[in-house]
Short mmCIF file of C-alpha atoms (C1' of nucleotides) in Angstrom, two decimals:
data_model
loop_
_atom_site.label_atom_id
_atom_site.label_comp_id
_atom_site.label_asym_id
_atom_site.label_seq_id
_atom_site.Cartn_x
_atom_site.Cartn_y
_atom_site.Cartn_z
CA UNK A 1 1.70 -24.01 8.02
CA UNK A 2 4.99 -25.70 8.94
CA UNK A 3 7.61 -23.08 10.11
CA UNK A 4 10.70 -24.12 7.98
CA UNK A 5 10.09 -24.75 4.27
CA UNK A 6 13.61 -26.42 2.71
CA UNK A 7 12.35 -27.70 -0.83
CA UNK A 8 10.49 -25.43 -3.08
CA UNK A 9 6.88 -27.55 -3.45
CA UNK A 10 6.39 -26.38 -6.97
CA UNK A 11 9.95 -27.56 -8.78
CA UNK A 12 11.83 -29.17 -5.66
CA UNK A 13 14.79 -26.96 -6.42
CA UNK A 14 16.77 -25.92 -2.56
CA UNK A 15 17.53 -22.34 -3.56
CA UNK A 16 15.24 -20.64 -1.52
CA UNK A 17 15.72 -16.94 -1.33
CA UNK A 18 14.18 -14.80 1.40
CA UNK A 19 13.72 -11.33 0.83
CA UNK A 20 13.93 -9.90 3.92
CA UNK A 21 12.32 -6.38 2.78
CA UNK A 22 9.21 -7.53 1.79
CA UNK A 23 9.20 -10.94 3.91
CA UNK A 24 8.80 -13.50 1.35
CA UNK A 25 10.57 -16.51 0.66
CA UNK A 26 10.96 -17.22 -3.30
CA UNK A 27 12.41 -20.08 -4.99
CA UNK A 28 15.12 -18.81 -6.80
CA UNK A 29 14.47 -21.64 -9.52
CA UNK A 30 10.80 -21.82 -10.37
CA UNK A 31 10.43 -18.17 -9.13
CA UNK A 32 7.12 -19.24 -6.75
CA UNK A 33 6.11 -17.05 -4.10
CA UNK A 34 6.85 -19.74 -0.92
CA UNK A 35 5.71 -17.68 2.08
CA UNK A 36 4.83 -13.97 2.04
CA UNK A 37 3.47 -11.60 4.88
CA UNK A 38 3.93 -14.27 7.57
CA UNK A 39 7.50 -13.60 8.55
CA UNK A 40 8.95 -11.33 10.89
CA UNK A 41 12.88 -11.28 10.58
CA UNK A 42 13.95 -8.82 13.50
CA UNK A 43 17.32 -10.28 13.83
CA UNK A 44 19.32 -11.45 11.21
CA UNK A 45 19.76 -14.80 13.39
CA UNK A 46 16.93 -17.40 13.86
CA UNK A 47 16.39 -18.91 17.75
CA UNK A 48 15.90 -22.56 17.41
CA UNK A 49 15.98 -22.67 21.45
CA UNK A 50 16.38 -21.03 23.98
CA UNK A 51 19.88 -21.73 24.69
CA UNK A 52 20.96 -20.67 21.14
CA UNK A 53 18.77 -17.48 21.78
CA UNK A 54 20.86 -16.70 25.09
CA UNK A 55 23.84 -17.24 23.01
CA UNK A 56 23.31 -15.08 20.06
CA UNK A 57 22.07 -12.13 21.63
CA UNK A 58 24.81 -10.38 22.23
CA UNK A 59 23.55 -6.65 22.49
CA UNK A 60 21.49 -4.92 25.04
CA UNK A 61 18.23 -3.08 23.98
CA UNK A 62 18.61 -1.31 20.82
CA UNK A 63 18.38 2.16 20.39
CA UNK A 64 15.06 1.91 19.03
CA UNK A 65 12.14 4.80 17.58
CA UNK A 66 9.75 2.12 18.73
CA UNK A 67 10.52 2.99 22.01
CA UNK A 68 8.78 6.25 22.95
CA UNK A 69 12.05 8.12 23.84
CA UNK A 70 14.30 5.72 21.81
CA UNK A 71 15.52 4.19 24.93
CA UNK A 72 17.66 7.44 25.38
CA UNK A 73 15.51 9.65 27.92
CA UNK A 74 17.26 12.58 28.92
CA UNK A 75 16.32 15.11 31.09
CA UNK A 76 17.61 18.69 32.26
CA UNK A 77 19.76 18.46 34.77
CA UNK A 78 18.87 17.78 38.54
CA UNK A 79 20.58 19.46 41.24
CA UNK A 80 23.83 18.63 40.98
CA UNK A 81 24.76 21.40 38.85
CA UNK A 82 22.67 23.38 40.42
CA UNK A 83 24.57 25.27 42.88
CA UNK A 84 27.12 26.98 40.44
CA UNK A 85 23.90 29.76 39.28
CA UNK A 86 24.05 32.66 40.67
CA UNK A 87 20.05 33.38 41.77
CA UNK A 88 19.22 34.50 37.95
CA UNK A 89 20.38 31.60 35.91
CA UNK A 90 18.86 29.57 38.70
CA UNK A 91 15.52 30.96 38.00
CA UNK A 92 16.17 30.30 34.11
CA UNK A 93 16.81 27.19 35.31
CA UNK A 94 14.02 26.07 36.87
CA UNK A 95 11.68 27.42 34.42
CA UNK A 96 13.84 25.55 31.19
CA UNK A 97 13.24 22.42 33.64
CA UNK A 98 9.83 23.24 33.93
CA UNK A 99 8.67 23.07 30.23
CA UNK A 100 11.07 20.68 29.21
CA UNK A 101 8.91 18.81 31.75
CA UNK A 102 5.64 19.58 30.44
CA UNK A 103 6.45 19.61 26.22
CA UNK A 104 7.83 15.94 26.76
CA UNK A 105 5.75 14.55 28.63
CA UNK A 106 3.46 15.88 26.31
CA UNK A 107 4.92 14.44 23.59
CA UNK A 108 6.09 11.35 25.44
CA UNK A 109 2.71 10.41 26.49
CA UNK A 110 1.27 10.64 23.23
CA UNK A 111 4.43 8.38 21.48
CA UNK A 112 3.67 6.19 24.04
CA UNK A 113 0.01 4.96 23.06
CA UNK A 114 1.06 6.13 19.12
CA UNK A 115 3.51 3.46 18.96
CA UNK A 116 1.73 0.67 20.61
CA UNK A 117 -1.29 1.19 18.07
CA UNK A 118 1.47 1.70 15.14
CA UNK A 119 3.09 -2.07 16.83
CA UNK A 120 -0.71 -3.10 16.74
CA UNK A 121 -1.27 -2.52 13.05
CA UNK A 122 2.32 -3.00 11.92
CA UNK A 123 1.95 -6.96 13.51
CA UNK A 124 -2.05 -7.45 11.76
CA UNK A 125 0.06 -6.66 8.45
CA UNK A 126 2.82 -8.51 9.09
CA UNK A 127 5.19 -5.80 8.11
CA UNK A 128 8.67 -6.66 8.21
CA UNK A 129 10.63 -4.76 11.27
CA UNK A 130 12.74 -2.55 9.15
CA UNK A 131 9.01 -1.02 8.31
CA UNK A 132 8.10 -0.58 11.55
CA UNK A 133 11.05 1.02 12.78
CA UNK A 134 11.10 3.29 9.79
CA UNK A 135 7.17 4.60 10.23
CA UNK A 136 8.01 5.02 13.70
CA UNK A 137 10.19 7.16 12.87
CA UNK A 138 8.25 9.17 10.83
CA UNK A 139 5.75 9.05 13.19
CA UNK A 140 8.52 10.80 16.07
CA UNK A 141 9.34 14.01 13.30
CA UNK A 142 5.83 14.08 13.19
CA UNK A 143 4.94 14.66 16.56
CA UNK A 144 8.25 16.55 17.12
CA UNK A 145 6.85 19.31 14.49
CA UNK A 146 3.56 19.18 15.61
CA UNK A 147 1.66 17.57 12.69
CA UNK A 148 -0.79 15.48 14.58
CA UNK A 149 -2.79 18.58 15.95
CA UNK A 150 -6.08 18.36 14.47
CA UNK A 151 -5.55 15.27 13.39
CA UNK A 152 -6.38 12.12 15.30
CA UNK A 153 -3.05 9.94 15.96
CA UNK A 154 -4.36 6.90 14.63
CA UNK A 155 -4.53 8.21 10.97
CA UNK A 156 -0.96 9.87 11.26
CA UNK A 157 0.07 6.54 12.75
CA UNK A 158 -1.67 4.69 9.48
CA UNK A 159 -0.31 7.47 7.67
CA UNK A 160 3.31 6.79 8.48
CA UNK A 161 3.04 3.16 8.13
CA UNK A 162 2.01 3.78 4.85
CA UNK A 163 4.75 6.17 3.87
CA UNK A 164 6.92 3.41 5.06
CA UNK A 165 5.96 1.01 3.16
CA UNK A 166 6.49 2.55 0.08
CA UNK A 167 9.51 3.45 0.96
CA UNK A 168 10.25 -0.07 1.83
CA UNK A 169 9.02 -1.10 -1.33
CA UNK A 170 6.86 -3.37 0.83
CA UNK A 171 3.38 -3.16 -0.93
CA UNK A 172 0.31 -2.52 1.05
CA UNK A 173 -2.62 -0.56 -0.81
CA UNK A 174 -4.29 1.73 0.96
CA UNK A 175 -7.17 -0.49 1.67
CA UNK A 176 -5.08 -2.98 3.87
CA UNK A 177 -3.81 -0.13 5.98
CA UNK A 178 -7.13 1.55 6.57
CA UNK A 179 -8.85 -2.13 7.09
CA UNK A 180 -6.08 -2.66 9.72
CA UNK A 181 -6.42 0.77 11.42
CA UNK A 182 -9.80 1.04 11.33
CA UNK A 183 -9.26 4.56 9.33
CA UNK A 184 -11.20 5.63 6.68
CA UNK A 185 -9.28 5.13 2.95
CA UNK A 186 -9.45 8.64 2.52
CA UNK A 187 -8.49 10.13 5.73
CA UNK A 188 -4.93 7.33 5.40
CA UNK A 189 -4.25 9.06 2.06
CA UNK A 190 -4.89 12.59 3.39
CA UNK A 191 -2.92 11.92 6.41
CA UNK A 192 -0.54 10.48 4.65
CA UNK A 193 0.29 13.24 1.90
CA UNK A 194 0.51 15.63 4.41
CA UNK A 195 2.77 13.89 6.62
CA UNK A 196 5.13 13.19 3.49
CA UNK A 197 4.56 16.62 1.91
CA UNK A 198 5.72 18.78 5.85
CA UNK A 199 8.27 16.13 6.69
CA UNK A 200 9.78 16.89 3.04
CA UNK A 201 9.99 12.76 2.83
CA UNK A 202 10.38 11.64 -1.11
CA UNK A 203 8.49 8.79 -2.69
CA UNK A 204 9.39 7.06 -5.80
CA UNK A 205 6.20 6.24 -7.38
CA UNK A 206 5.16 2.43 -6.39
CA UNK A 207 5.93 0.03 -9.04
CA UNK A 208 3.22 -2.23 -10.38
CA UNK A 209 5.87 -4.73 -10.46
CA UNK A 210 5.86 -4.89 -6.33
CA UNK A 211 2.32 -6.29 -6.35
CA UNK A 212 2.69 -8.98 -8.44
CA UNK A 213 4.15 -11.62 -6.33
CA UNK A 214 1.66 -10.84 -3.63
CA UNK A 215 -1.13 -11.06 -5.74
CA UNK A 216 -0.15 -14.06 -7.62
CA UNK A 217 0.25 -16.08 -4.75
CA UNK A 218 -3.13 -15.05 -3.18
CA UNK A 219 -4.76 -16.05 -6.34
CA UNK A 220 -2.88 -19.51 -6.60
CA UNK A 221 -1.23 -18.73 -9.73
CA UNK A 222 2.03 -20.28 -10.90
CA UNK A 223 4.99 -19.13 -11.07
CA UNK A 224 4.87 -18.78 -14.89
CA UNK A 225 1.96 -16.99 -14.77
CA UNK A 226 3.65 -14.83 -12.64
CA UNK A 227 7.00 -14.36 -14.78
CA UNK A 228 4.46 -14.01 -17.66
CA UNK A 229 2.72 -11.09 -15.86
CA UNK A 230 6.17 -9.27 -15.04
CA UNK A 231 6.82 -9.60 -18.42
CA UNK A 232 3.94 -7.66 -19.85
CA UNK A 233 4.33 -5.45 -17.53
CA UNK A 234 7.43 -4.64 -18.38
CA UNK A 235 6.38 -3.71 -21.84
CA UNK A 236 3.44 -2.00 -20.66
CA UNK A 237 6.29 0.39 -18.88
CA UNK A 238 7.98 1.00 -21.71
CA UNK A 239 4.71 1.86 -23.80
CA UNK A 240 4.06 4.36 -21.36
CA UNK A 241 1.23 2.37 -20.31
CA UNK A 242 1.64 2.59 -16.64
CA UNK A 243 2.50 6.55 -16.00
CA UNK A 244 -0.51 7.98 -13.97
CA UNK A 245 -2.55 4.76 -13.59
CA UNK A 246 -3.13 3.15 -10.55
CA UNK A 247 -0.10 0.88 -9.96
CA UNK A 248 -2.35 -1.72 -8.50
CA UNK A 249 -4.82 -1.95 -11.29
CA UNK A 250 -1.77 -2.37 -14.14
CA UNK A 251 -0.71 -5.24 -11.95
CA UNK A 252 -4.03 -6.75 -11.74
CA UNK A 253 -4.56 -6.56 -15.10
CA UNK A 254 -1.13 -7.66 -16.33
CA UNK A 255 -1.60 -10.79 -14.00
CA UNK A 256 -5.17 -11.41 -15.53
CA UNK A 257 -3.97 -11.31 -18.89
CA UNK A 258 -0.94 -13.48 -18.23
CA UNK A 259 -3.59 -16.10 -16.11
CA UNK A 260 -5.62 -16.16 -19.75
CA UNK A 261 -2.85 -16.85 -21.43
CA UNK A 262 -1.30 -19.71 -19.40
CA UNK A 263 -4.51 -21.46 -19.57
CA UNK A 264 -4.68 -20.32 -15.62
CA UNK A 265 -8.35 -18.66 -15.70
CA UNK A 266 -9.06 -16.59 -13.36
CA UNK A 267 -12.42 -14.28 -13.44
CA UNK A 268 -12.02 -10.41 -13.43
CA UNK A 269 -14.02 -10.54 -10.03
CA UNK A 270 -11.59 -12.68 -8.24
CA UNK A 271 -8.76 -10.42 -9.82
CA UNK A 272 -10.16 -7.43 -9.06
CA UNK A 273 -10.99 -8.29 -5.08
CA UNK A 274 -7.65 -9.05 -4.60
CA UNK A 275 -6.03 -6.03 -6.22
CA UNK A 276 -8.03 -4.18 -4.72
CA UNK A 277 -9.78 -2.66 -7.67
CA UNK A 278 -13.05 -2.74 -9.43
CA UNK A 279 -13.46 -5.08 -12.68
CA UNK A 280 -14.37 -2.26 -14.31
CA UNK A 281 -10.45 -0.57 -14.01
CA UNK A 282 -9.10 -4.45 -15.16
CA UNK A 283 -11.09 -4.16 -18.08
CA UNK A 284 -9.83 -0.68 -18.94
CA UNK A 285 -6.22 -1.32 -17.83
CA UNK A 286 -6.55 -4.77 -20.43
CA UNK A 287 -8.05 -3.60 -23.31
CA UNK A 288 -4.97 -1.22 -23.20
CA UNK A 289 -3.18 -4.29 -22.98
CA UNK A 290 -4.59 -5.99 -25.38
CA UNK A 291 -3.96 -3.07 -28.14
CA UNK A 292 -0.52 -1.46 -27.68
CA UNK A 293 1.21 -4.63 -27.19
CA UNK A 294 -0.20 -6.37 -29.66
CA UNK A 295 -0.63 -10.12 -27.61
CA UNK A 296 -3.44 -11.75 -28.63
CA UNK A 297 -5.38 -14.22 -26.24
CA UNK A 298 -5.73 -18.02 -28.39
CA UNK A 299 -6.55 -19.85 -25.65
CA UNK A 300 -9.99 -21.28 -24.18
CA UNK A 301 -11.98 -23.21 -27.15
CA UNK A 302 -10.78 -26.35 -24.92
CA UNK A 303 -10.33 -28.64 -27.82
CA UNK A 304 -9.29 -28.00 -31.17
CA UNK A 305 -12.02 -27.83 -33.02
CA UNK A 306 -11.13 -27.04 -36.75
"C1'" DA B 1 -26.84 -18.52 -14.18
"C1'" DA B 2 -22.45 -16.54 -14.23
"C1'" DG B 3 -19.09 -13.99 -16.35
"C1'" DA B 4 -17.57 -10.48 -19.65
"C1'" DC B 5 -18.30 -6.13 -21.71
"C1'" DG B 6 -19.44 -1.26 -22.19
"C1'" DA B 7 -21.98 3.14 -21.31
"C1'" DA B 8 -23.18 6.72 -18.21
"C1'" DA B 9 -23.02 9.19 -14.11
"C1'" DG B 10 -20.66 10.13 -9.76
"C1'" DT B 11 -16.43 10.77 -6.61
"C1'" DG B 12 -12.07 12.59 -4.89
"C1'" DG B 13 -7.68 14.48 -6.10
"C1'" DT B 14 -4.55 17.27 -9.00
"C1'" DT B 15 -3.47 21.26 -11.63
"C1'" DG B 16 -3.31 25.70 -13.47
"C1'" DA B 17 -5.24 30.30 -13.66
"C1'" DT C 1 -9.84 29.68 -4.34
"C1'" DC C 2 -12.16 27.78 -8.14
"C1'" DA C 3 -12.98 25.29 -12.40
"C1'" DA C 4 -11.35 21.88 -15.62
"C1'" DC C 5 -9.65 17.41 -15.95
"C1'" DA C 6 -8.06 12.51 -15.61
"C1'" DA C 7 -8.45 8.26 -13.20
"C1'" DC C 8 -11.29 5.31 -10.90
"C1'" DT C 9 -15.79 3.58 -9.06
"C1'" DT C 10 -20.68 2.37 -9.10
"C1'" DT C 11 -24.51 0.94 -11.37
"C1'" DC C 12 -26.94 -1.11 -14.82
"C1'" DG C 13 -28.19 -3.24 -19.22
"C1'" DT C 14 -26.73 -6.47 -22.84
"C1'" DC C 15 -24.28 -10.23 -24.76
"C1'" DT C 16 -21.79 -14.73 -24.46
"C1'" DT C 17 -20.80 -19.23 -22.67
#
DNA sequence: AAGACGAAAGTGGTTGA
DNA sequence: TCAACAACTTTCGTCTT
């Protein structure tokens, strides 16, 4: 795949839009998917060389949570200050400087291999930086209040990468984190309530609508299909369709109907493996369809034969 | 033969007493 | 803490193309 895409294959139009968030490129004409989950836009400035690169970096290292002490270490004082204690504050001294010692390096040690298996996973996902950063975060409160006892890191670590997503609004189910991490489905979602529910950290509710693109494009649909499928999703939203479904199964099955109906076949199988779900839910989820929004499916018969 | 459809039983999570 | 419950999955048999 060729690094810089300027025309839009599909329509040719030049308005290429990259949404940084969810690092995809989208023609703003035709509305195709271009390139998704293969960019990683740290800086808001591209290095074509490495001249340029010497050129445009103009800040030291960032103050950064992917950095086990942000960068920032700080310690309690040596002895410098030292000699203004009278013999009793020296002794609470020594002994503040003594478990500040052992509670960070504690912790430290910990962040340290926590964030290089969060960097691990975050880069097999290709989540956009802003992600990263953010579950890394999470990830620091986490440890701070003591959440990962009886827990094993790398679940809190896919745990956090999944709250951050969703906050993001960068979809990844469950099953891509827990393929990535190597943790079971289960334990990721457990991990991952509890981590949201202590830390007191709010999640909208994903939206179907978030899939879409992704799965489109994996399934080689156009981009009317894809319009199409936001479009009956929308009115699957406002017939209350959607509230306490899975988000991903609505979106498969929006995008299967839409695929019928744009002469775009797709089989429920290939549908349902992408989502995520079984064909089983993308039958349920477009029957519903089907019935409160009244489309009806005149397609196939390939010739008109009447 | 493959895909679509539906029924029945099982699973894990949420909720409300 | 436990039971009821909804959503989703798995499995399997039948029908259609």
């Amino acid at each position: 795949m060729s690094t810089y895409i300027k025309k839009c294959p599909e329509c040719g139009g030049i308005n290429l839009v990259l949404n940084k968030e969810k690092g995809e490129i989208i023609c703003k004409d035709c509305g195709l998917v271009i390139e998704e989950k293969m960019i990683d836009f740290g800086q808001e400035w591209q290095e074509f060389d490495h001249e340029q690169a010497e050129k445009r970096r103009r800040t030291g290292a960032p103050m950064t949570y992917t950095k086990y002490d942000r960068g920032l270490g700080t310690d309690v004082g040596q002895t410098s200050d030292l000699y203004q204690l009278k013999s009793k504050g020296r002794n609470k001294f020594f002994r503040l400087r003594k478990w500040q010692y052992r509670i960070s390096t504690a912790i430290e040690r910990n962040l340290k291999l926590a964030l290089a298996e969060l960097k691990r996973v975050a880069s097999y996902l290709k989540l956009p930086k802003s992600v990263e950063e953010e579950s890394a975060r999470i990830y620091t409160m986490a440890v701070q209040r003591g959440l990962v006892r009886g827990r094993s890191m790398e679940s809190v670590v896919a745990g956090a990468l999944y709250a951050a997503c969703r906050r993001h609004e960068v979809p990844r189910t469950l099953e891509e984190l827990s393929e990535a991490s190597g943790i079971d489905k289960k334990e990721v979602g457990r991990t991952y309530r509890f981590v949201t529910r202590e830390l007191g950290i709010r999640i909208l509710p994903s939206n179907p609508v978030d899939y879409i693109a992704r799965f489109a494009s994996a399934l080689n649909l156009n981009a009317n299909t894809q319009s199409k499928a936001v479009e009956i999703l929308e009115q699957a939203q406002k017939a209350e369709l959607t509230s306490g479904r899975g988000p991903t199964g609505i979106a498969a099955a929006s995008l299967y109907v839409a695929a019928l109906m744009n002469n775009e076949k797709r089989t429920q199988r290939e549908v349902a493996d992408i989502a995520g779900v079984t064909e089983v839910t993308i039958r349920n989820r477009y029957k519903e369809l089907l019935k409160e929004l009244n489309i009806e499916i005149k397609v196939k018969r390939k010739d008109t034969k009447e």
